[in-house]
């Protein structure tokens, strides 16, 4: 998207103006959407802007010299309390008391390129306590040694978190299959290169002598090594398919390798190298292994981009025992335990609040936006998140095994179990059958006249009809598709998604966190009232909101903007006497009066009874915040949820593309109705007040093996299990991405349309490749049946066809439009 230079602020730095005019994000290099505004700066999302500012503040600009032109957007992460680290440290200290150097093997998420590695290593190098760090970005793992006597490891992890990197306990297993595949591929490629070099000498005239025999035995030995090292992958696949009664693509590959090897060995031992297919066989094995590796490694890389978690094993909580805090796993919590929920922690079980009032965010567990107030003795539900700046104590009212949170964490999707590959594998089955029939026909055609020619014809058909369109070009197309998506911040985790996406007709959207930014904004009338506020009132309001972590306070503080020259500073002994009353508001007693900011009844100094008598119930007052001095109203503002900038436009584009969209939320129906109006959704497709089970029931009722569920809270976990496929923007906790088909970064929802569009684009490219493959194979079979394809011709045609279809695929995938 090119930006009109006239619309850009004149005081912008040159690099800002250059990036905006080019229509790309200054940090990640992705395109700025059509919803971008100059007020956002030349950045595609908050995460990119925040990380760009941090990099320049820390003089780490070399990051931009090392990073690729385009990379994934930077995520915005919720603060972690690092309770899991306390548990690890306690275990290490018990194992090695007195050892100041803490050596840890951890998982890491957010590392995408060499620039990320350099940035993390440079930040670590600047730490006095840093002893050693080693990163493996491919596996998402880090090894570090930290001198606990010279620095706080949590402070360093917090700094990394601000840059978009999150560390956690080591949960990722070693990908033995992937490593084995790489080793087999390397052996096969090495054998192929050497055997082809030996064969060239024969094709150019070497017919006899010691060197001729030596090259022949070397080719025989290397082909044998290649068959043993690389062929096992396809033999296992073919046997597994035959046991299930499926003509798997590995069947003709395995059969072709076997017959080509057997025929070549017979020809070599009875004649010479001229009638062998050793070179074609080795090249064939190498190419098929490259295709198989390409299919697997990008998905593995995407899975390694996040912390591994299947549920409760990553949840840690602080338990009070004998007056001391100990970090324990959530699974160890039992009825009656006293728990301390620090800022940033989740409550793993239902708990009774002890001692003082507090607030907690329930959006992750219920979908309800905003914070909920609790008084001592109230029951706080499992999954509540402490988003305040202070911790609170609860008494566990249940064992973790009986917790609602545990139930939600254990929900699993049955969609993958029910999924059966459709058009792609049907075509592969047809291809396998056609090749086998053609090979049998070629054998029968010559068997009555020349048995040797019959065998050569059969082998030639199986070798020349190399399934490159299926075994090599298609994995390449998938690899390039995943690369395009990954570069745009979309990470596909499940190999079945690209085919399941073709069936999607209904898109089911959660509201809070999925379509909203997770923060509040003021409407135009409220902003105008704030601007007109007298200088003294503005100063006091700024003083109060700057000292509160409540979302409403943060919203008002941001709307106040920079300090005006006429605002008097709030000073004196009373300036720090601010009280925050959970669920009500803020109170500050100053010499010129009692200032209050909060709900109307609280701000006016009246109780709930007086509010009800006025006809102003809590429901009616929801969203209205009042500033008073001695009960006199000075300001009324109505903070509201901020929708993502592209939400309405993307929803309209998806509906125009033929998708049926529904809004399903655990938030109040009144809020959901307002959201539907703002987003342009029909009211009958906007449903609120849905608990996790009710939302999952609606998904099951709507699903016809054609739904995509998009959500960000643990309350969406049952819905993910019920939907055909699922996606999430929630990368700050690993549980939900682990259940999703794909996750995405950034401040928008364009990833939904982009992923569906790319799936259809992939199908078009694969379909066209198959048409070309059919034409080529029909011609090749005809020549083979006529006895015209010699081993030399096979050695030319097979790699030439492979190179042709792969090149065409690469060109087509690199060009073309994208989802807008």
XYZ file of C-alpha atoms in Angstrom, residues 144-638:
495
model
C 22.231 -20.201 29.764
C 24.471 -19.874 32.783
C 23.664 -17.073 35.237
C 25.564 -15.844 38.300
C 22.763 -15.385 40.847
C 25.042 -13.355 43.112
C 25.490 -10.581 40.531
C 22.031 -10.050 39.091
C 18.354 -10.942 39.017
C 17.518 -13.431 36.269
C 13.834 -12.450 36.374
C 14.770 -8.872 35.478
C 16.623 -10.114 32.395
C 13.706 -12.330 31.356
C 11.367 -9.370 31.809
C 13.581 -7.300 29.512
C 13.509 -10.027 26.851
C 9.726 -10.158 27.199
C 9.497 -6.474 26.316
C 11.318 -7.249 23.044
C 8.783 -9.987 22.235
C 10.728 -13.053 23.416
C 9.387 -15.340 26.127
C 11.221 -18.114 27.945
C 9.734 -21.059 29.784
C 10.632 -24.465 31.199
C 12.039 -26.964 28.743
C 9.104 -28.982 27.380
C 10.011 -29.480 23.718
C 11.163 -32.973 22.901
C 13.905 -33.839 20.465
C 12.505 -34.207 16.950
C 14.212 -37.534 16.228
C 12.264 -38.202 13.023
C 13.200 -34.824 11.575
C 16.884 -35.271 12.380
C 16.841 -38.779 10.929
C 15.216 -37.459 7.743
C 17.886 -34.782 7.335
C 20.639 -37.376 7.742
C 19.021 -39.716 5.216
C 18.557 -36.837 2.784
C 22.206 -35.813 3.103
C 23.397 -39.361 2.411
C 21.085 -39.740 -0.589
C 22.159 -36.406 -2.101
C 25.835 -37.260 -1.663
C 25.353 -40.678 -3.281
C 23.364 -39.188 -6.163
C 25.979 -36.579 -6.983
C 28.767 -39.137 -7.062
C 26.868 -41.779 -9.044
C 25.782 -39.202 -11.630
C 29.423 -38.123 -12.001
C 30.459 -41.739 -12.641
C 27.592 -42.206 -15.123
C 28.582 -39.142 -17.142
C 31.893 -40.802 -17.996
C 30.031 -43.834 -19.367
C 27.616 -41.673 -21.386
C 30.615 -39.828 -22.882
C 32.293 -43.003 -24.134
C 33.950 -44.924 -21.310
C 33.100 -48.546 -22.221
C 35.793 -50.845 -20.809
C 38.892 -51.106 -18.703
C 39.769 -51.026 -15.036
C 38.348 -47.543 -14.474
C 35.069 -48.571 -16.148
C 34.681 -51.566 -13.814
C 35.763 -49.505 -10.807
C 33.128 -46.844 -11.513
C 30.546 -49.589 -11.994
C 31.195 -51.177 -8.597
C 31.245 -47.746 -6.953
C 27.866 -46.915 -8.521
C 26.467 -50.261 -7.403
C 27.697 -49.720 -3.829
C 26.487 -46.139 -3.582
C 23.083 -47.016 -5.025
C 22.813 -49.733 -2.400
C 23.695 -47.253 0.356
C 21.174 -44.762 -1.023
C 18.435 -47.395 -1.166
C 19.108 -48.530 2.402
C 19.448 -45.020 3.863
C 16.701 -43.256 1.932
C 14.388 -45.983 0.795
C 13.360 -46.998 4.298
C 11.227 -43.874 4.633
C 9.093 -44.868 1.651
C 9.024 -48.599 2.392
C 7.560 -47.897 5.836
C 4.980 -45.532 4.366
C 4.003 -47.994 1.643
C 3.586 -50.883 4.120
C 1.553 -48.726 6.491
C -0.735 -47.663 3.631
C -1.215 -51.217 2.390
C -2.103 -52.404 5.897
C -4.885 -49.776 5.956
C -5.972 -50.707 2.450
C -4.845 -47.345 1.010
C -2.860 -46.889 -2.207
C -0.443 -44.414 -0.670
C 1.907 -42.345 -2.851
C 4.802 -44.228 -1.254
C 3.659 -47.444 -2.988
C 4.828 -46.577 -6.552
C 7.896 -44.829 -5.130
C 8.893 -47.953 -3.170
C 8.025 -50.272 -6.056
C 9.901 -48.138 -8.587
C 12.993 -48.005 -6.361
C 12.924 -51.768 -5.818
C 12.507 -52.709 -9.472
C 14.984 -50.089 -10.677
C 17.572 -51.347 -8.206
C 16.931 -55.032 -8.925
C 16.950 -54.500 -12.692
C 20.084 -52.368 -12.535
C 21.917 -54.908 -10.395
C 20.965 -57.695 -12.829
C 22.022 -55.605 -15.838
C 25.312 -54.617 -14.184
C 26.264 -58.153 -13.197
C 25.333 -59.634 -16.581
C 26.332 -56.838 -18.899
C 27.723 -53.495 -17.788
C 26.818 -49.992 -16.695
C 25.138 -49.031 -19.959
C 21.835 -50.726 -19.060
C 21.669 -49.637 -15.426
C 19.518 -46.996 -13.739
C 21.816 -46.380 -10.767
C 22.081 -42.643 -11.448
C 18.337 -42.183 -11.988
C 17.601 -44.275 -8.899
C 19.884 -42.219 -6.650
C 18.570 -38.910 -8.009
C 15.000 -40.164 -7.582
C 15.563 -41.139 -3.926
C 17.264 -37.822 -3.164
C 14.494 -35.745 -4.765
C 11.724 -37.646 -2.971
C 13.486 -37.188 0.385
C 13.837 -33.450 -0.281
C 10.094 -33.278 -0.920
C 9.293 -35.237 2.233
C 11.568 -33.024 4.345
C 10.058 -29.850 2.866
C 6.597 -31.017 3.936
C 7.611 -31.539 7.535
C 10.240 -29.028 8.537
C 8.268 -25.769 8.140
C 5.428 -27.050 10.346
C 7.957 -28.233 12.892
C 9.579 -24.807 12.826
C 6.208 -23.132 13.370
C 5.475 -25.420 16.323
C 8.876 -24.573 17.794
C 8.086 -20.856 17.523
C 6.007 -21.076 20.710
C 6.548 -22.541 24.132
C 5.373 -26.126 24.263
C 2.418 -26.806 26.528
C -0.469 -29.202 26.538
C -2.009 -27.767 29.684
C -1.385 -27.826 33.403
C 2.291 -28.780 33.400
C 3.323 -25.174 32.731
C 1.094 -23.662 35.433
C 2.929 -22.767 38.621
C 1.511 -21.094 41.717
C 2.934 -19.877 45.021
C 1.673 -21.768 48.055
C 2.003 -20.507 51.632
C 3.487 -23.089 53.999
C 4.628 -22.223 57.532
C 4.691 -18.536 56.649
C 6.936 -19.067 53.604
C 6.156 -19.037 49.902
C 6.994 -22.084 47.820
C 6.522 -22.458 44.070
C 4.569 -25.602 43.224
C 2.920 -27.025 40.142
C -0.788 -26.378 39.818
C -1.444 -30.123 39.917
C -0.183 -30.196 43.519
C -2.801 -27.750 44.826
C -5.362 -29.354 47.153
C -8.413 -28.168 49.045
C -7.532 -25.759 51.854
C -4.125 -24.619 50.528
C -3.395 -20.924 50.963
C -2.188 -19.489 47.634
C -0.549 -16.178 46.845
C -1.543 -14.865 43.420
C 1.135 -12.401 42.354
C 0.623 -9.810 39.593
C 0.575 -11.660 36.291
C -0.383 -15.018 37.852
C -3.380 -17.225 37.106
C -5.481 -18.731 39.858
C -5.487 -22.469 39.043
C -8.430 -23.435 41.286
C -11.567 -21.796 42.619
C -10.474 -19.836 45.708
C -11.976 -17.828 48.543
C -10.443 -14.368 48.784
C -8.675 -13.659 52.071
C -8.074 -10.387 53.926
C -8.586 -7.577 51.367
C -10.639 -6.652 48.303
C -9.155 -6.964 44.848
C -9.982 -7.175 41.161
C -9.294 -9.916 38.649
C -9.618 -10.309 34.892
C -11.851 -13.184 33.770
C -11.553 -12.704 30.014
C -9.349 -15.756 29.560
C -11.787 -18.046 31.358
C -15.227 -16.542 30.678
C -14.697 -14.065 27.834
C -16.011 -11.212 29.997
C -14.277 -7.943 29.229
C -13.168 -5.650 32.026
C -12.049 -6.478 35.544
C -14.340 -7.903 38.202
C -14.237 -6.794 41.828
C -14.097 -9.299 44.699
C -14.460 -8.720 48.447
C -12.997 -10.914 51.223
C -14.907 -14.174 51.361
C -15.955 -14.040 47.699
C -15.218 -17.027 45.478
C -12.864 -16.219 42.596
C -13.233 -18.679 39.704
C -10.376 -20.839 38.503
C -8.541 -19.210 35.610
C -8.862 -15.651 36.957
C -5.874 -13.507 36.025
C -4.321 -10.978 38.402
C -3.983 -7.907 36.185
C -3.525 -5.494 39.092
C -0.257 -4.256 40.542
C -0.722 -6.071 43.862
C -0.937 -9.710 44.848
C -3.742 -11.279 46.859
C -4.229 -14.408 48.968
C -6.904 -17.053 48.479
C -7.815 -20.312 50.125
C -8.174 -23.167 47.628
C -11.819 -24.288 47.570
C -11.111 -27.429 45.538
C -8.390 -29.784 44.396
C -6.808 -28.942 41.059
C -7.944 -32.261 39.581
C -11.534 -31.117 40.212
C -10.904 -27.604 38.883
C -12.814 -26.168 35.946
C -9.484 -24.912 34.619
C -8.129 -28.456 34.527
C -11.187 -29.577 32.554
C -10.665 -26.832 29.977
C -6.962 -27.541 29.662
C -7.647 -31.189 28.947
C -10.142 -30.654 26.134
C -8.828 -32.057 22.877
C -9.996 -31.670 19.318
C -11.566 -34.618 17.550
C -11.555 -32.815 14.187
C -8.093 -34.146 13.309
C -9.122 -37.666 14.305
C -12.206 -37.404 12.075
C -10.307 -35.705 9.251
C -9.720 -37.790 6.184
C -7.619 -36.254 3.396
C -9.774 -35.559 0.380
C -8.886 -34.368 -3.121
C -5.100 -34.440 -2.738
C -4.938 -38.049 -1.559
C -7.698 -39.188 -3.900
C -5.597 -37.938 -6.818
C -2.521 -39.620 -5.346
C -4.474 -42.872 -5.166
C -5.600 -42.556 -8.771
C -2.039 -41.754 -9.825
C -0.679 -44.814 -8.031
C -3.248 -47.083 -9.664
C -2.612 -45.632 -13.127
C 1.170 -46.037 -12.852
C 0.888 -49.633 -11.654
C -1.540 -50.478 -14.460
C 0.733 -48.822 -17.031
C 3.789 -50.664 -15.700
C 1.923 -53.994 -15.814
C 0.681 -53.220 -19.326
C 4.218 -52.406 -20.500
C 5.497 -55.674 -19.091
C 2.722 -57.719 -20.711
C 3.246 -55.939 -24.024
C 6.821 -57.223 -24.305
C 6.743 -60.361 -22.153
C 5.789 -62.675 -25.009
C 8.555 -61.410 -27.287
C 11.516 -60.284 -25.129
C 11.566 -60.808 -21.360
C 14.585 -58.542 -20.918
C 12.877 -55.750 -22.856
C 9.701 -56.313 -20.818
C 11.639 -55.811 -17.596
C 13.418 -52.738 -18.968
C 10.096 -51.258 -20.126
C 8.508 -51.827 -16.708
C 11.445 -50.221 -14.908
C 11.521 -47.325 -17.385
C 7.828 -46.592 -16.774
C 8.279 -46.598 -12.994
C 11.393 -44.405 -13.175
C 10.370 -41.934 -15.880
C 6.862 -41.403 -14.480
C 8.492 -39.843 -11.433
C 5.695 -38.383 -9.270
C 7.469 -35.044 -8.987
C 4.219 -33.091 -9.160
C 3.078 -34.977 -6.085
C 6.304 -35.820 -4.295
C 8.421 -32.714 -4.915
C 6.561 -29.788 -6.496
C 3.632 -29.988 -4.091
C 5.847 -29.980 -0.962
C 7.703 -27.030 -2.498
C 4.425 -25.180 -3.050
C 3.428 -25.915 0.558
C 6.814 -24.714 1.789
C 6.527 -21.429 -0.111
C 2.942 -20.947 1.091
C 3.957 -21.455 4.706
C 6.883 -19.092 4.188
C 4.593 -16.364 2.852
C 2.233 -16.836 5.774
C 5.025 -16.959 8.331
C 6.521 -13.746 6.952
C 3.116 -12.099 7.455
C 2.913 -13.377 11.034
C 0.705 -16.448 10.379
C 2.065 -19.744 11.713
C 0.379 -22.974 10.618
C 0.886 -25.750 13.166
C -1.146 -28.668 11.790
C -0.439 -30.296 8.419
C -4.155 -30.885 7.807
C -5.120 -27.200 7.909
C -4.358 -26.351 4.291
C -6.841 -28.949 3.118
C -9.395 -28.358 5.880
C -9.373 -24.651 5.005
C -10.808 -25.477 1.591
C -14.022 -26.663 3.258
C -14.462 -23.635 5.549
C -17.712 -21.766 4.950
C -18.490 -20.433 8.443
C -16.155 -18.289 10.560
C -17.008 -18.075 14.267
C -15.402 -15.164 16.111
C -14.866 -14.561 19.792
C -15.078 -10.889 20.767
C -12.843 -9.992 23.708
C -9.175 -10.157 22.709
C -9.926 -11.486 19.238
C -11.695 -8.491 17.744
C -10.731 -6.003 20.466
C -7.357 -4.566 21.386
C -7.636 -5.432 25.071
C -7.780 -1.785 26.083
C -10.349 0.985 26.427
C -10.735 4.208 24.460
C -12.881 7.317 24.880
C -15.532 8.325 22.384
C -15.414 11.769 20.749
C -17.791 13.386 23.272
C -15.745 12.089 26.210
C -12.489 13.263 24.645
C -13.972 16.740 24.080
C -15.139 16.902 27.703
C -11.670 15.892 28.868
C -10.091 18.628 26.765
C -12.416 21.252 28.285
C -11.590 20.249 31.869
C -10.077 23.073 34.000
C -6.328 22.982 34.559
C -6.538 22.057 38.280
C -8.959 19.198 37.601
C -6.776 17.933 34.752
C -3.735 17.946 37.008
C -5.493 16.009 39.759
C -6.990 13.565 37.266
C -3.569 12.986 35.727
C -2.087 12.461 39.197
C -4.740 9.879 40.111
C -4.772 7.871 36.880
C -0.975 7.727 36.654
C -0.905 5.814 39.956
C -3.478 3.170 39.038
C -3.207 0.043 36.901
C -6.933 -0.180 36.254
C -7.859 -0.267 32.528
C -10.133 2.779 32.915
C -7.296 4.720 34.564
C -4.923 3.731 31.786
C -7.490 4.817 29.182
C -8.033 8.233 30.777
C -4.295 8.748 31.362
C -3.582 8.060 27.688
C -6.378 10.401 26.577
C -4.992 13.239 28.704
C -1.910 13.408 26.518
C 1.161 15.470 27.399
C 1.188 17.807 30.405
C -0.035 21.302 29.586
C 1.939 24.321 30.645
C -0.961 25.647 32.736
C -1.410 22.459 34.797
C -0.237 22.922 38.396
C 1.637 19.965 39.870
C -0.093 18.037 42.657
C 2.316 18.181 45.604
C 2.283 18.086 49.367
C 1.928 15.399 52.015
C -1.543 14.452 50.788
C -0.433 13.836 47.203
C 0.354 10.175 47.937
C -2.835 9.431 49.865
C -4.574 7.901 46.849
C -6.881 4.988 47.691
C -8.147 2.483 45.145
C -11.397 0.815 46.152
C -11.846 -2.399 44.188
C -14.888 -2.312 41.932
C -15.630 1.347 42.746
C -12.854 3.734 41.838
C -10.129 6.070 43.122
C -10.230 8.524 46.012
C -7.723 11.287 46.775
C -8.108 13.654 49.736
C -6.432 17.015 49.090
C -6.654 20.391 50.891
C -9.117 21.659 48.251
C -11.510 18.708 48.581
C -12.126 15.000 48.200
C -11.541 13.922 44.609
C -13.112 10.739 43.316
C -12.968 8.944 39.968
C -15.136 5.903 39.352
C -18.708 4.671 39.168
C -21.357 7.395 39.433
C -22.684 6.406 42.873
C -19.187 6.064 44.343
C -17.978 9.334 42.838
C -21.040 11.147 44.197
C -20.438 9.725 47.667
C -23.675 7.692 47.661
C -24.131 3.966 48.206
C -25.674 1.333 45.977
C -29.113 1.892 47.550
C -29.118 5.546 46.539
C -27.969 4.592 43.045
C -30.813 2.106 42.680
C -33.306 4.676 43.964
C -32.200 7.015 41.189
C -32.922 4.266 38.684
C -29.240 4.092 37.838
C -28.392 0.440 38.336
C -24.963 -1.093 38.006
C -25.948 -2.391 34.575
C -27.090 1.034 33.478
C -23.965 2.677 34.833
C -21.701 0.197 33.129
C -19.030 2.039 31.145
C -19.806 5.456 32.686
C -16.959 6.956 34.745
C -17.325 10.194 36.704
C -14.815 12.611 38.233
C -16.081 14.599 41.243
C -14.757 16.980 43.857
C -16.717 16.922 47.131
C -19.517 15.162 45.265
C -19.777 17.774 42.502
C -19.502 16.267 39.031
C -16.669 17.713 36.957
C -16.389 15.153 34.184
C -18.332 12.244 32.657
C -16.603 9.884 30.272
C -17.654 6.598 28.706
